């Protein structure tokens, strides 16, 4: 059911410091910081030949990554995103198997303008999983 790894998201307190590590130390190609107020984050996309890393910094009050950064003050992997062809079919199959979908259970338009869902980390080996329809 799941296809390509679309991205791995890493939450950071300081986007500039995170960008320096990926650009200067690891030699990656980075996008400029992109504020996404509707998602409560500012994002830098790290382009890799076969996938992407997204560096996420909290933006505004009530950012969805604030609690994660309180638990992980040095930053950390926040979620992984897998591509699916049909997000509603994927959701229905997962729900039928007892998996929990976060929020209303209805797909939202994610950071790339595509429908996304998040799956409960307790059902997926302690990892928050994002599904994105491509
Ligand atoms: Co994501």
Short mmCIF file of C-alpha atoms and ligand atoms in Angstrom, two decimals:
data_model
loop_
_atom_site.label_atom_id
_atom_site.label_comp_id
_atom_site.label_asym_id
_atom_site.label_seq_id
_atom_site.Cartn_x
_atom_site.Cartn_y
_atom_site.Cartn_z
CA UNK A 1 0.00 0.00 0.00
CA UNK A 2 2.63 2.59 0.93
CA UNK A 3 4.94 3.75 -1.81
CA UNK A 4 7.94 6.05 -1.82
CA UNK A 5 9.34 7.74 1.25
CA UNK A 6 8.28 11.33 0.58
CA UNK A 7 10.16 12.96 3.46
CA UNK A 8 11.49 12.66 6.96
CA UNK A 9 10.62 15.65 9.15
CA UNK A 10 13.05 16.79 11.83
CA UNK A 11 11.84 19.26 14.45
CA UNK A 12 14.34 21.89 15.55
CA UNK A 13 14.22 24.81 17.95
CA UNK A 14 16.56 26.90 15.80
CA UNK A 15 16.05 26.62 12.05
CA UNK A 16 19.24 28.57 11.26
CA UNK A 17 21.34 26.20 13.33
CA UNK A 18 19.63 23.21 11.70
CA UNK A 19 20.21 24.65 8.24
CA UNK A 20 23.90 25.15 8.97
CA UNK A 21 24.30 21.49 9.90
CA UNK A 22 22.61 20.25 6.74
CA UNK A 23 24.11 22.86 4.37
CA UNK A 24 27.59 23.40 5.77
CA UNK A 25 28.43 20.19 7.60
CA UNK A 26 26.55 17.67 5.45
CA UNK A 27 26.80 19.60 2.17
CA UNK A 28 23.14 19.36 1.20
CA UNK A 29 21.06 21.69 -1.01
CA UNK A 30 18.45 23.64 0.97
CA UNK A 31 15.41 25.73 0.13
CA UNK A 32 14.97 29.13 1.78
CA UNK A 33 12.87 29.09 4.99
CA UNK A 34 9.19 28.87 4.11
CA UNK A 35 6.72 30.08 6.77
CA UNK A 36 3.53 27.99 6.80
CA UNK A 37 1.30 29.75 9.33
CA UNK A 38 -1.64 27.47 8.61
CA UNK A 39 0.51 24.51 9.78
CA UNK A 40 2.23 26.34 12.65
CA UNK A 41 5.74 25.74 11.32
CA UNK A 42 8.48 27.29 9.26
CA UNK A 43 10.03 24.70 6.94
CA UNK A 44 13.33 24.31 5.15
CA UNK A 45 13.36 21.58 2.51
CA UNK A 46 16.59 19.62 2.21
CA UNK A 47 16.70 18.12 -1.27
CA UNK A 48 18.29 14.68 -1.48
CA UNK A 49 18.67 12.65 -4.68
CA UNK A 50 16.06 10.11 -3.55
CA UNK A 51 13.92 11.95 -0.99
CA UNK A 52 13.63 15.04 1.18
CA UNK A 53 14.32 16.07 4.73
CA UNK A 54 12.10 18.78 6.17
CA UNK A 55 13.48 20.88 9.00
CA UNK A 56 10.54 22.20 11.04
CA UNK A 57 10.70 25.13 13.46
CA UNK A 58 7.64 26.18 15.51
CA UNK A 59 5.77 29.21 14.18
CA UNK A 60 3.27 31.08 16.31
CA UNK A 61 1.21 29.99 19.29
CA UNK A 62 0.03 26.42 19.55
CA UNK A 63 2.45 24.99 16.99
CA UNK A 64 1.90 21.23 16.60
CA UNK A 65 5.62 20.61 17.25
CA UNK A 66 5.95 22.63 20.48
CA UNK A 67 5.24 19.69 22.82
CA UNK A 68 7.60 17.46 20.84
CA UNK A 69 10.41 19.99 21.28
CA UNK A 70 9.71 20.24 24.99
CA UNK A 71 10.27 16.48 25.19
CA UNK A 72 13.19 16.62 22.74
CA UNK A 73 14.94 19.95 23.34
CA UNK A 74 17.85 19.02 21.10
CA UNK A 75 15.50 18.31 18.19
CA UNK A 76 14.61 14.96 16.71
CA UNK A 77 12.79 13.00 14.05
CA UNK A 78 9.16 14.14 14.25
CA UNK A 79 7.54 12.03 11.53
CA UNK A 80 8.07 10.06 8.35
CA UNK A 81 5.87 10.54 5.29
CA UNK A 82 4.97 7.76 2.87
CA UNK A 83 3.22 8.25 -0.44
CA UNK A 84 -0.06 6.50 -1.24
CA UNK A 85 -2.09 6.48 -4.44
CA UNK A 86 -5.49 6.72 -2.77
CA UNK A 87 -5.57 8.24 0.70
CA UNK A 88 -9.20 7.38 1.46
CA UNK A 89 -8.69 3.73 0.48
CA UNK A 90 -5.53 3.68 2.61
CA UNK A 91 -7.36 5.20 5.57
CA UNK A 92 -10.26 2.75 5.33
CA UNK A 93 -7.90 -0.20 5.17
CA UNK A 94 -5.96 1.04 8.20
CA UNK A 95 -9.07 1.76 10.25
CA UNK A 96 -10.40 -1.72 9.42
CA UNK A 97 -7.16 -3.08 10.90
CA UNK A 98 -7.62 -1.07 14.09
CA UNK A 99 -5.14 1.73 13.41
CA UNK A 100 -5.95 5.17 14.76
CA UNK A 101 -6.01 8.24 12.54
CA UNK A 102 -5.22 11.54 14.27
CA UNK A 103 -7.71 14.41 14.24
CA UNK A 104 -11.04 14.10 12.49
CA UNK A 105 -9.92 11.22 10.31
CA UNK A 106 -10.53 13.30 7.21
CA UNK A 107 -7.53 14.21 5.01
CA UNK A 108 -6.25 17.77 5.21
CA UNK A 109 -4.26 19.67 2.63
CA UNK A 110 -0.66 19.36 3.76
CA UNK A 111 2.46 21.42 3.31
CA UNK A 112 2.80 20.39 -0.35
CA UNK A 113 -0.79 21.13 -1.34
CA UNK A 114 -1.71 17.43 -1.33
CA UNK A 115 -4.12 15.53 0.96
CA UNK A 116 -2.46 14.11 4.08
CA UNK A 117 -3.36 12.09 7.16
CA UNK A 118 -1.39 11.34 10.31
CA UNK A 119 -1.42 7.93 12.01
CA UNK A 120 -1.11 7.42 15.74
CA UNK A 121 2.52 6.73 16.72
CA UNK A 122 1.47 4.10 19.25
CA UNK A 123 0.14 1.98 16.39
CA UNK A 124 3.32 2.36 14.29
CA UNK A 125 6.33 1.46 16.39
CA UNK A 126 6.48 4.76 18.22
CA UNK A 127 6.73 6.77 15.00
CA UNK A 128 4.28 9.41 13.83
CA UNK A 129 3.44 8.46 10.23
CA UNK A 130 2.12 10.88 7.62
CA UNK A 131 0.45 9.56 4.49
CA UNK A 132 0.39 11.82 1.46
CA UNK A 133 -1.63 11.18 -1.67
CA UNK A 134 0.51 11.87 -4.73
CO1 LIG B 1 5.39 16.02 6.75
#
